[in-house]
CSV table of C-alpha atoms and ligand atoms in Angstrom, one decimal:
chain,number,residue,atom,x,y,z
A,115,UNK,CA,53.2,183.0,109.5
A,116,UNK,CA,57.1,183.7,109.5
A,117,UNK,CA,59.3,181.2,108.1
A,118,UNK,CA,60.8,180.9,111.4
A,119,UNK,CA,57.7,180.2,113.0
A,120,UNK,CA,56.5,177.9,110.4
A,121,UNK,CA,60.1,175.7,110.6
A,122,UNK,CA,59.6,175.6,114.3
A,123,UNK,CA,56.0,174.1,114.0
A,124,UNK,CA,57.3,171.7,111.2
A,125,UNK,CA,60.4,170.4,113.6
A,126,UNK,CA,57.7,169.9,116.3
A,127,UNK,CA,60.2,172.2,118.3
A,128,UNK,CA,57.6,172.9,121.5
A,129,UNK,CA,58.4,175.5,124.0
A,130,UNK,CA,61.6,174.6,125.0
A,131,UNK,CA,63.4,175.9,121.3
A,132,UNK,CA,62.7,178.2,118.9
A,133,UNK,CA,63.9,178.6,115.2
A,134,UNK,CA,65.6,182.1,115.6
A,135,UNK,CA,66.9,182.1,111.7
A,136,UNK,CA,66.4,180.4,108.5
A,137,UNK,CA,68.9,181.0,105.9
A,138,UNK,CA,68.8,179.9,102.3
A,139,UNK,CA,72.5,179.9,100.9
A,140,UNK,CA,71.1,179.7,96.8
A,141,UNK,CA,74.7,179.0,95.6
A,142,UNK,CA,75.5,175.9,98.1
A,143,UNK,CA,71.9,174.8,97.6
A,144,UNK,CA,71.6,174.6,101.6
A,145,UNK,CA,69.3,175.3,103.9
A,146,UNK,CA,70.3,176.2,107.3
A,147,UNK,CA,68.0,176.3,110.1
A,148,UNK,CA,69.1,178.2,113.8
A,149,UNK,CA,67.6,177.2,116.9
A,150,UNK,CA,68.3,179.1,120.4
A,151,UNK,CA,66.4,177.3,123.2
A,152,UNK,CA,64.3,179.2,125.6
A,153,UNK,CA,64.5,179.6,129.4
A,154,UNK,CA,61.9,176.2,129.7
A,155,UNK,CA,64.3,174.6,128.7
A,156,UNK,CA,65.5,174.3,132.3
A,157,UNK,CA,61.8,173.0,133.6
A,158,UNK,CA,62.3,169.8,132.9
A,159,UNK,CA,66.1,169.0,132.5
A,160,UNK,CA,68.0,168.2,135.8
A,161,UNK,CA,71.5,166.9,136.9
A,162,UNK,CA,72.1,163.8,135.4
A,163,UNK,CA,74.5,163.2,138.5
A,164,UNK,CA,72.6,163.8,141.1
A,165,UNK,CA,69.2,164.4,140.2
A,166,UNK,CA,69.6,168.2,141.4
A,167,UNK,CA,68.0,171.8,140.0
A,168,UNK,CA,70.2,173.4,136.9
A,169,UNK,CA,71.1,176.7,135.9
A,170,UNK,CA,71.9,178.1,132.8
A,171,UNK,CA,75.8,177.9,132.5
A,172,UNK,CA,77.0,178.7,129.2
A,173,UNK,CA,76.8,177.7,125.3
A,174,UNK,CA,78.8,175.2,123.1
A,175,UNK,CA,80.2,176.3,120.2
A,176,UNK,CA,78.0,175.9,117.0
A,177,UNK,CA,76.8,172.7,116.3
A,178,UNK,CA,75.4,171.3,113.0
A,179,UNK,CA,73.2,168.3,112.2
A,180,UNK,CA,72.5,167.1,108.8
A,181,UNK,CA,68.4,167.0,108.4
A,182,UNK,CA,66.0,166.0,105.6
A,183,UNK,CA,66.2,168.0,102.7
A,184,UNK,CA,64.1,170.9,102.5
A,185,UNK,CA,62.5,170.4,98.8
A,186,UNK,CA,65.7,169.2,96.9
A,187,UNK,CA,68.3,171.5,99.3
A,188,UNK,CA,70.5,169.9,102.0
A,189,UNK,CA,69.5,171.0,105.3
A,190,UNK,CA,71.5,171.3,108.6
A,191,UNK,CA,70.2,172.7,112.0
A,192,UNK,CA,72.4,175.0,113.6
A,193,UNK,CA,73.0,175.1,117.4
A,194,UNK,CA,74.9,176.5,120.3
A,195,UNK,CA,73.1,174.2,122.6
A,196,UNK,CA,73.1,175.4,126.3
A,197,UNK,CA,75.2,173.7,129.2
A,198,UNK,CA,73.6,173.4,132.8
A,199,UNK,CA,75.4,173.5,136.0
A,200,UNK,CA,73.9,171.7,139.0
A,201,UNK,CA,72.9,174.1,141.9
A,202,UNK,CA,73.8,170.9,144.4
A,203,UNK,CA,76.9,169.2,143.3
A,204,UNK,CA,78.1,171.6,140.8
A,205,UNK,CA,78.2,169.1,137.9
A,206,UNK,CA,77.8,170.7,134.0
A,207,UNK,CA,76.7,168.7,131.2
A,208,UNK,CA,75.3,169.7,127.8
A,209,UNK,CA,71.6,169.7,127.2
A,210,UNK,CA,70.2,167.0,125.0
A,211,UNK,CA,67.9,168.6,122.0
A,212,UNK,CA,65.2,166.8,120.7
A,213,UNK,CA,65.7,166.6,117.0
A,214,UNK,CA,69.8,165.0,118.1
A,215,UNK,CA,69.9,161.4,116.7
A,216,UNK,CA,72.3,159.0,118.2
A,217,UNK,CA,75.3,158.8,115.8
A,218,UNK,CA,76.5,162.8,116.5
A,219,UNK,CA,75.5,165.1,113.8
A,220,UNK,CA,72.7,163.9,112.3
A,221,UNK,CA,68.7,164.2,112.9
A,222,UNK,CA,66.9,161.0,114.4
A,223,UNK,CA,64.9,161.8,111.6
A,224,UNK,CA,67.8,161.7,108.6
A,225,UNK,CA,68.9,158.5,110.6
A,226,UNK,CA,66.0,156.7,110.3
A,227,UNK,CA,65.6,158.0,106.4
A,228,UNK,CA,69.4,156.8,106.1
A,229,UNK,CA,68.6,153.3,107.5
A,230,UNK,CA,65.6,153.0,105.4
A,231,UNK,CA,68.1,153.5,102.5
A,232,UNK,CA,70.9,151.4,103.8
A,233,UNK,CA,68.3,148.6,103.5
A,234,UNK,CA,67.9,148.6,99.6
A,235,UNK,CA,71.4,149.6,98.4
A,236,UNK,CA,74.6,149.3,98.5
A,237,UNK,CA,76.5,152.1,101.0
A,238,UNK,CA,78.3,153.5,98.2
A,239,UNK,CA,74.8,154.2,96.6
A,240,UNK,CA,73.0,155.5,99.9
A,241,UNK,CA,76.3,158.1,100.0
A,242,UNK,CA,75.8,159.3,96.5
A,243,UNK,CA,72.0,159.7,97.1
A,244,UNK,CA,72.4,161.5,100.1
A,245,UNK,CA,75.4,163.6,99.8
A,246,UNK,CA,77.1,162.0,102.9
A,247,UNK,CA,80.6,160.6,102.9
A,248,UNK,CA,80.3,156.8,103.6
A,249,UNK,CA,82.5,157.0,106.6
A,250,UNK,CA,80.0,159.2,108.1
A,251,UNK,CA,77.5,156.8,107.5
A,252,UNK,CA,79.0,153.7,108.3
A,253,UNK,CA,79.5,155.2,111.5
A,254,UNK,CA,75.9,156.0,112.0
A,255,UNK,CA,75.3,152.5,110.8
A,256,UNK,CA,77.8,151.1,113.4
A,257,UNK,CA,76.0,153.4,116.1
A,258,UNK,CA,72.4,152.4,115.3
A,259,UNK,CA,73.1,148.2,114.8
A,260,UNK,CA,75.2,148.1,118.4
A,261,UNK,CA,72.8,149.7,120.4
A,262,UNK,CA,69.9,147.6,119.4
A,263,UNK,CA,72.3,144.8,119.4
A,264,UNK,CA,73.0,145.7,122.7
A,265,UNK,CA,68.9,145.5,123.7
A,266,UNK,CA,68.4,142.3,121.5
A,267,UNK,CA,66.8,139.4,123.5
A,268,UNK,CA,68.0,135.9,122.9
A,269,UNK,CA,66.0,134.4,126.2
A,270,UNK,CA,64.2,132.1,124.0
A,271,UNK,CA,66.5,130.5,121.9
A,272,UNK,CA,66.9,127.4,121.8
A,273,UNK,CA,67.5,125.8,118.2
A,274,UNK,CA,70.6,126.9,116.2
A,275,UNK,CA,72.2,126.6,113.3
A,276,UNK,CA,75.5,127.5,112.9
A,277,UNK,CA,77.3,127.7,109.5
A,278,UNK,CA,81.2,129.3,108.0
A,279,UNK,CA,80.7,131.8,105.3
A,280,UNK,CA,83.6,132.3,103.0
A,281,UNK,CA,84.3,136.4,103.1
A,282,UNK,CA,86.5,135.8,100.0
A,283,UNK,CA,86.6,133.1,97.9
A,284,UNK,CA,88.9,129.6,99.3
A,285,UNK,CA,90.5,132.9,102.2
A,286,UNK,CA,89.1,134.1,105.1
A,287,UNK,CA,86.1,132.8,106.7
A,288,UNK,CA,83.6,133.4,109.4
A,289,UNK,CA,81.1,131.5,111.4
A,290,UNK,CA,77.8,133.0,111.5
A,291,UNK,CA,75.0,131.3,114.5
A,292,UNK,CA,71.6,131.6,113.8
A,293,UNK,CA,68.3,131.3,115.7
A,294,UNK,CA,66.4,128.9,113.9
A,295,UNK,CA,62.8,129.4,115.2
A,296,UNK,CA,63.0,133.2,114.9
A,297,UNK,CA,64.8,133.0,111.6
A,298,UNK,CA,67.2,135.8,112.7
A,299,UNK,CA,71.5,136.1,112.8
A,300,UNK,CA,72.4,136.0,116.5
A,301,UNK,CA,76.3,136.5,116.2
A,302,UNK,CA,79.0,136.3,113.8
A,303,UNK,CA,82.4,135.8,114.7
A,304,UNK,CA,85.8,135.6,112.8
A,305,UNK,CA,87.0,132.3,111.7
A,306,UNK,CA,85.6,129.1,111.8
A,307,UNK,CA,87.4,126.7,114.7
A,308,UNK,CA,86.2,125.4,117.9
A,309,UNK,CA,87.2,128.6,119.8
A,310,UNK,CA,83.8,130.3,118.1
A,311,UNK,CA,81.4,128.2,120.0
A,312,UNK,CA,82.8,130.0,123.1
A,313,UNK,CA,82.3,133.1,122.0
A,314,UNK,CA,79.4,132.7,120.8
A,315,UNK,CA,78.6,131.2,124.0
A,316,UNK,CA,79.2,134.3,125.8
A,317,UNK,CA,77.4,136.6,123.7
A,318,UNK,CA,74.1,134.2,123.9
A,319,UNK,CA,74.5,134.8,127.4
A,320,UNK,CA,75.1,138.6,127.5
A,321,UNK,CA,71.5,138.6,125.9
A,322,UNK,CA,69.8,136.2,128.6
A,323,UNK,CA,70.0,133.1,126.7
A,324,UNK,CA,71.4,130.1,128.1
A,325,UNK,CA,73.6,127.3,126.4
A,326,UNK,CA,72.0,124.6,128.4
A,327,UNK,CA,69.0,126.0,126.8
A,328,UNK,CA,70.1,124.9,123.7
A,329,UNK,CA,68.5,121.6,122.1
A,330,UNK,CA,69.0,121.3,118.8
A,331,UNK,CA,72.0,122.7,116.7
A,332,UNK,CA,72.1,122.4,113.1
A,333,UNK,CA,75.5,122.0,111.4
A,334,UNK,CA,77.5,120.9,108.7
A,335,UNK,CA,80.0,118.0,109.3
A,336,UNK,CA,82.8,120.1,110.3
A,337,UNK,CA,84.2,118.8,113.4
A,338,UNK,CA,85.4,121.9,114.6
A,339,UNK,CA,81.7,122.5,115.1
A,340,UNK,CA,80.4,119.5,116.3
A,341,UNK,CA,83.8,120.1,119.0
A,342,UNK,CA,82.1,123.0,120.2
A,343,UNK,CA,78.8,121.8,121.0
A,344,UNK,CA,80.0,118.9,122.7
A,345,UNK,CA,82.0,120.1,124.9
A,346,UNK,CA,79.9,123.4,126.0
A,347,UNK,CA,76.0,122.6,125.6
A,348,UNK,CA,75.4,119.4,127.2
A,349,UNK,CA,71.4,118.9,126.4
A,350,UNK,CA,71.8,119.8,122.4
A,351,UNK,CA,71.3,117.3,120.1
A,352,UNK,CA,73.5,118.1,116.7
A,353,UNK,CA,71.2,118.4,113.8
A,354,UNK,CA,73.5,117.4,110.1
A,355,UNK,CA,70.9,119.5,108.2
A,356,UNK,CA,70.2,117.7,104.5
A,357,UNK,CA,71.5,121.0,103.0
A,358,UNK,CA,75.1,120.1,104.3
A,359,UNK,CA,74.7,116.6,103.8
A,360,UNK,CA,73.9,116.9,100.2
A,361,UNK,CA,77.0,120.0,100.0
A,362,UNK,CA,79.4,117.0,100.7
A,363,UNK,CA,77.9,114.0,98.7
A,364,UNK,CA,77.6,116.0,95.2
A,365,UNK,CA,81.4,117.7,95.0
A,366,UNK,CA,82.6,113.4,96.5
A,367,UNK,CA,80.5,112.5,93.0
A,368,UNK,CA,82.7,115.3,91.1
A,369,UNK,CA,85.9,114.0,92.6
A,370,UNK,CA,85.4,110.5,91.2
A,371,UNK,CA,84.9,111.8,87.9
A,372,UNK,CA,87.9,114.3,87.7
A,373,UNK,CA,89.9,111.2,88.7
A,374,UNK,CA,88.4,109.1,86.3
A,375,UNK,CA,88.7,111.4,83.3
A,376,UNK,CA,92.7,111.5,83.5
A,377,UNK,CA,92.5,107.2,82.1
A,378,UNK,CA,89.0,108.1,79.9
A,379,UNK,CA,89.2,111.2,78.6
A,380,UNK,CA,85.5,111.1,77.4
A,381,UNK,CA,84.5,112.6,80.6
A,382,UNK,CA,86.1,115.6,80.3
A,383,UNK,CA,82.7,117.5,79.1
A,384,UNK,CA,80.7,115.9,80.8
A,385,UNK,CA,80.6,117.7,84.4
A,386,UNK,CA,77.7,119.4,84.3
A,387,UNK,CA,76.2,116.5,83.3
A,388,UNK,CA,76.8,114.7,86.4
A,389,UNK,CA,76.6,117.6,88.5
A,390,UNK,CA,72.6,118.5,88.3
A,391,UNK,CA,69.6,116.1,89.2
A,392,UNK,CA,68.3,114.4,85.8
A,393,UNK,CA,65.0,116.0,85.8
A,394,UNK,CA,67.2,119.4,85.3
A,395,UNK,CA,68.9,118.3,82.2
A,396,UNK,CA,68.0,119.5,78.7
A,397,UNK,CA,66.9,116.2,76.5
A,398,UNK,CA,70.2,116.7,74.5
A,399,UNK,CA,71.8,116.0,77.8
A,400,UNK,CA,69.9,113.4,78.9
A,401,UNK,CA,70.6,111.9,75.8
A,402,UNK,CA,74.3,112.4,76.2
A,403,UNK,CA,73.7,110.9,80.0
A,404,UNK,CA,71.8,107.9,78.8
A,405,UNK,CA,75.0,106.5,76.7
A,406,UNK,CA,77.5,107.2,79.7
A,407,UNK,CA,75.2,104.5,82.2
A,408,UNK,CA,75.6,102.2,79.4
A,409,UNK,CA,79.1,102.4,80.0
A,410,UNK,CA,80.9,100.4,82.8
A,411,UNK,CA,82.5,104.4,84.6
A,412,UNK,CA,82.9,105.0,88.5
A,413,UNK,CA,81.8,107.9,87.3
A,414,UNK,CA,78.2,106.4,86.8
A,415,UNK,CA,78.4,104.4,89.8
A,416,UNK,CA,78.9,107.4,91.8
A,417,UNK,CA,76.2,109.4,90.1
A,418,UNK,CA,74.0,106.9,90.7
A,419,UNK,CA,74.7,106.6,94.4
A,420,UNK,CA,74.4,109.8,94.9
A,421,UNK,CA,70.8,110.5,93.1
A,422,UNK,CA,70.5,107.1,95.3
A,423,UNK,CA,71.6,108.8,98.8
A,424,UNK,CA,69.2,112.3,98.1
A,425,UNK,CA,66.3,109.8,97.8
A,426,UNK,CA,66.6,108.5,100.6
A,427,UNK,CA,65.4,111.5,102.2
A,428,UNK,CA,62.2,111.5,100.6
A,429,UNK,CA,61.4,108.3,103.0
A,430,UNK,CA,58.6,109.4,105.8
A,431,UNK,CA,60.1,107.3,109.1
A,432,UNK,CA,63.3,107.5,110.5
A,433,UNK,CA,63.9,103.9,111.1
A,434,UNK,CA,63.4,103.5,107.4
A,435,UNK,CA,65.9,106.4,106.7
A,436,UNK,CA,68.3,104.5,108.9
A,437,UNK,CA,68.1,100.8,107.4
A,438,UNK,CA,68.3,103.0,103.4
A,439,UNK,CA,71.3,104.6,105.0
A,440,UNK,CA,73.1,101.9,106.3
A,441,UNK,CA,72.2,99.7,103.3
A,442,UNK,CA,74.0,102.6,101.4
A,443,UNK,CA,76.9,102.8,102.7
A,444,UNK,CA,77.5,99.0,102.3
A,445,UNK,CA,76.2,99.5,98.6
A,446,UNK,CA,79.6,102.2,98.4
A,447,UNK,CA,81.7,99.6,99.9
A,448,UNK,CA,80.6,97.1,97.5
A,449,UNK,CA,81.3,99.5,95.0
A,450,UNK,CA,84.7,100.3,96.0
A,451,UNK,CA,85.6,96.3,95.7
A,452,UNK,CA,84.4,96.6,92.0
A,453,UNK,CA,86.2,99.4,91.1
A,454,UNK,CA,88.9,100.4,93.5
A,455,UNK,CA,90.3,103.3,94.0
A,456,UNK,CA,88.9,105.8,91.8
A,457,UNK,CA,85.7,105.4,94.1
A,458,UNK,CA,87.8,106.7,97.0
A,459,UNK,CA,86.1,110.2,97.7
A,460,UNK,CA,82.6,108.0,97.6
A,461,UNK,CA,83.8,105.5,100.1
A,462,UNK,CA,84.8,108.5,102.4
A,463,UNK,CA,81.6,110.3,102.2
A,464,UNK,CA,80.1,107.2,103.3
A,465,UNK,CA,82.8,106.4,106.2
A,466,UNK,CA,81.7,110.0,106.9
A,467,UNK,CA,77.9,109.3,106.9
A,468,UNK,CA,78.6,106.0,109.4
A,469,UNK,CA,80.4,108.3,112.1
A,470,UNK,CA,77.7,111.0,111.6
A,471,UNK,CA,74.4,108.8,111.2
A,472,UNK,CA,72.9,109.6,114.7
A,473,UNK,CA,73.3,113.5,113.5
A,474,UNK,CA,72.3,112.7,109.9
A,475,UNK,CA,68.9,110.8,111.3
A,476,UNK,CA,68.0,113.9,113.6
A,477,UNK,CA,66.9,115.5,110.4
A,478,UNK,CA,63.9,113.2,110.2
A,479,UNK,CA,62.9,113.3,114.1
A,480,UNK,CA,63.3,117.1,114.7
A,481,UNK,CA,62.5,118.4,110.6
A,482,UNK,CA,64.0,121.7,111.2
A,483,UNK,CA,63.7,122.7,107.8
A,484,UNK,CA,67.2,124.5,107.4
A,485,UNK,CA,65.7,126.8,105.0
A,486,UNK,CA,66.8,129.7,107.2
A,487,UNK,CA,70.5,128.6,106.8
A,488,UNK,CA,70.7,128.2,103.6
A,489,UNK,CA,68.8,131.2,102.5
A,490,UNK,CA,71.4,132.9,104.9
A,491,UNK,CA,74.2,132.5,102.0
A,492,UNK,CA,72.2,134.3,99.6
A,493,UNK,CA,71.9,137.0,102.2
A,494,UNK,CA,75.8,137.0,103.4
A,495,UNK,CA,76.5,137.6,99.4
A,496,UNK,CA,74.2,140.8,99.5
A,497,UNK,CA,75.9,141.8,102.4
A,498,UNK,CA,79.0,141.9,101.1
A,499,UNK,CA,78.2,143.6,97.9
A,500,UNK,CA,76.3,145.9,99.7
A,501,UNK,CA,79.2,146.7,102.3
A,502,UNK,CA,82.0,146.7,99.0
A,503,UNK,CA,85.2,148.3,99.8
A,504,UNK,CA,84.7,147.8,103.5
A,505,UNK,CA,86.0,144.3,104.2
A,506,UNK,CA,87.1,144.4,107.3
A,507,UNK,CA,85.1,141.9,109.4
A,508,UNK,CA,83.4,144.5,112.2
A,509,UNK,CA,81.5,145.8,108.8
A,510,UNK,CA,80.5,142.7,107.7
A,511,UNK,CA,79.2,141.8,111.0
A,512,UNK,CA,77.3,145.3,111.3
A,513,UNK,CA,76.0,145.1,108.0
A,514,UNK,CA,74.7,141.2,108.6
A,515,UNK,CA,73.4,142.1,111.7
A,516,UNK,CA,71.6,145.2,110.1
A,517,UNK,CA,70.1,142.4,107.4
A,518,UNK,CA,69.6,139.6,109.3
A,519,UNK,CA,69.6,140.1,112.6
A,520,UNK,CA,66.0,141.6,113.0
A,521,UNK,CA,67.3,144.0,115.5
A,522,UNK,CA,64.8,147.1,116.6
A,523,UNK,CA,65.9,150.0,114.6
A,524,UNK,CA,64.3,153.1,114.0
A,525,UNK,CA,61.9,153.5,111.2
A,526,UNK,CA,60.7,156.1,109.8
B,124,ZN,ZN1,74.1,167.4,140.5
């Protein structure tokens, strides 16, 4: 068998194309494989205008697409790829060959190979490893995620979480919506204001989804958010997942004691300390922790109402939750008469609970576990080390929706 013959048979080249040449250029370590179609090539294609017969009208100059490697040598398929002309309306148009991928000048099968990649390393990695510059293959990245994007489905959403992600740390933040039931990124837009919610609005309903759809929505406390929801999806009831509840009520707890250690400067090592859950401490520590309750701080006081607040959640019913909840927040209040002041970032997490309850209780009636959320930072920080040096935000959003957004790509 020639090597020509052999390369077509390996390329699954049919009838339509044959591999005229196969070059090995030693000193480039490059492979280069030339294809010619044949006259079937015209059986099958027709106008994509009209529908009508074509002719054979001329070539294109030569084109090149980067394939997988042949052994450890770069290979590139070489084409003048053959232009029709419509017998009926005239129309010319290049023929489509089979091997062509979608991002221009690459094989669908390097794509998928290059996707495959993309998924376990950072871009800068996948270039080196492939001998590609990364602008070539962020643009076949970019190519691939919005045209399945284009074909994703959101009919059946109908609980959401939607959370702000900080790009770079205390700048620059995005808001990033979530299906909840089919754990997957449905959009991610810049900033993190009421204007998202339309937007995200409008992309839910680009892919068949509806916002009066929508039932639950998980959030944090932001009332840009809750804004948004109110105002556009009438039937969803806002979720104040226990993850975001719990974000707010530990750095109140860390407040008190940075104000407190300005008059007692004892407290000044002790942050950790109060930070973690006491089961988490080393017995040194709890050692340490077990002379500071002895002592009359607002420091301990908030500690202790906040260990107090995270059990309430371990409470079965709802109406229970609600009485604990409420008998909390007067517990703060009573607090705040003993001690003034310094428990002021306490007395506003629980002003903050108050407003928020009816959100704060959905957690017990609907139990979305909000795992999906908060797994989803973990996730955004691989993004961005995997998309390094690009930081503008259409990359990050690619490169999340590549992650997270389990879109239909192709796989090898
Ligand atoms: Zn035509």
């Amino acid at each position: 068998m020639s090597p020509e013959k052999l390369f077509a048979d390996l390329l699954g080249l049919g009838l339509n194309w044959r591999v005229a040449e196969c070059v090995f250029h030693k000193d480039a370590s490059r492979v280069e494989l030339h294809i010619e179609h044949t006259d079937e090539v015209w059986k099958l294609e027709r106008c994509p205008r009209c529908g009508g017969l074509p002719q054979g009208y001329d070539r294109t100059e030569a084109l090149r697409w980067r394939h997988l490697n042949v052994m450890q040598h770069r290979c590139e398929i070489v084409c003048r790829l053959p232009r029709g002309r419509c017998k009926g309306c005239g129309h010319t148009w290049r023929v489509r060959p089979p091997w062509e991928g979608k991002a221009g000048g690459f094989s669908k099968e390097f794509e998928a190979f290059a996707l495959v990649l993309m998924r376990e390393m950072p871009m800068a990695k996948v270039s080196e490893a492939l001998g590609e510059t990364d602008t070539r293959l962020w643009r076949l990245l970019h190519t691939h995620v919005d045209s399945a994007y284009a074909e994703a489905d959101f009919s059946q959403v109908c609980c959401v979480g939607v959370d702000e992600m900080a790009v770079r740390k205390g700048h620059h933040y995005i808001s990033v919506f979530a299906d909840l039931v089919r754990s997957r990124v449905l959009f991610a837009a810049e900033d993190r204001d009421a204007g998202v919610w339309p937007q995200f609005l409008e992309a839910l309903e680009a892919h068949n989804g509806h916002r009066h759809a929508l039932t639950q929505v998980s959030q944090d406390l932001s009332p840009a958010y809750l804004k948004g929801v109110r105002e556009h999806c009438r039937n969803a009831e806002v979720i104040h997942d226990k993850y975001h509840v719990f974000a707010n009520v530990t750095p109140a707890t860390e407040k008190v004691r940075r104000r407190e250690q300005r008059e007692r400067p004892e407290l000044k090592e002790s942050r950790w300390l109060f930070r973690k859950n006491p089961e988490n401490l080393s017995e040194e520590q709890q050692a340490e922790l077990a002379v500071l309750t002895q002592t009359n701080l607002a420091t301990v006081k908030a500690y202790q109402m906040r260990l107090a607040f995270q059990d309430a959640y371990r409470l079965e019913s709802v109406s229970a939750a609600k009485r604990r909840l409420r008998a909390w927040c007067r517990w703060v209040r009573l607090g705040e008469r003993k001690f003034g002041a310094v428990l002021g970032e306490m007395v506003k997490f629980a002003e903050s609970v108050e407003k928020h309850l009816a959100g704060i209780l959905a957690h017990w009636k609907h139990r979305i576990t909000n795992a999906f959320m908060e797994g989803l930072n973990s996730v955004f920080s691989a993004v961005k080390r995997r998309s390094r040096g690009f930081r503008s935000f259409v990359y990050l959003r690619t490169m999340l929706y590549f992650v997270a957004g389990k879109l239909r790509l192709p796989a090898l």
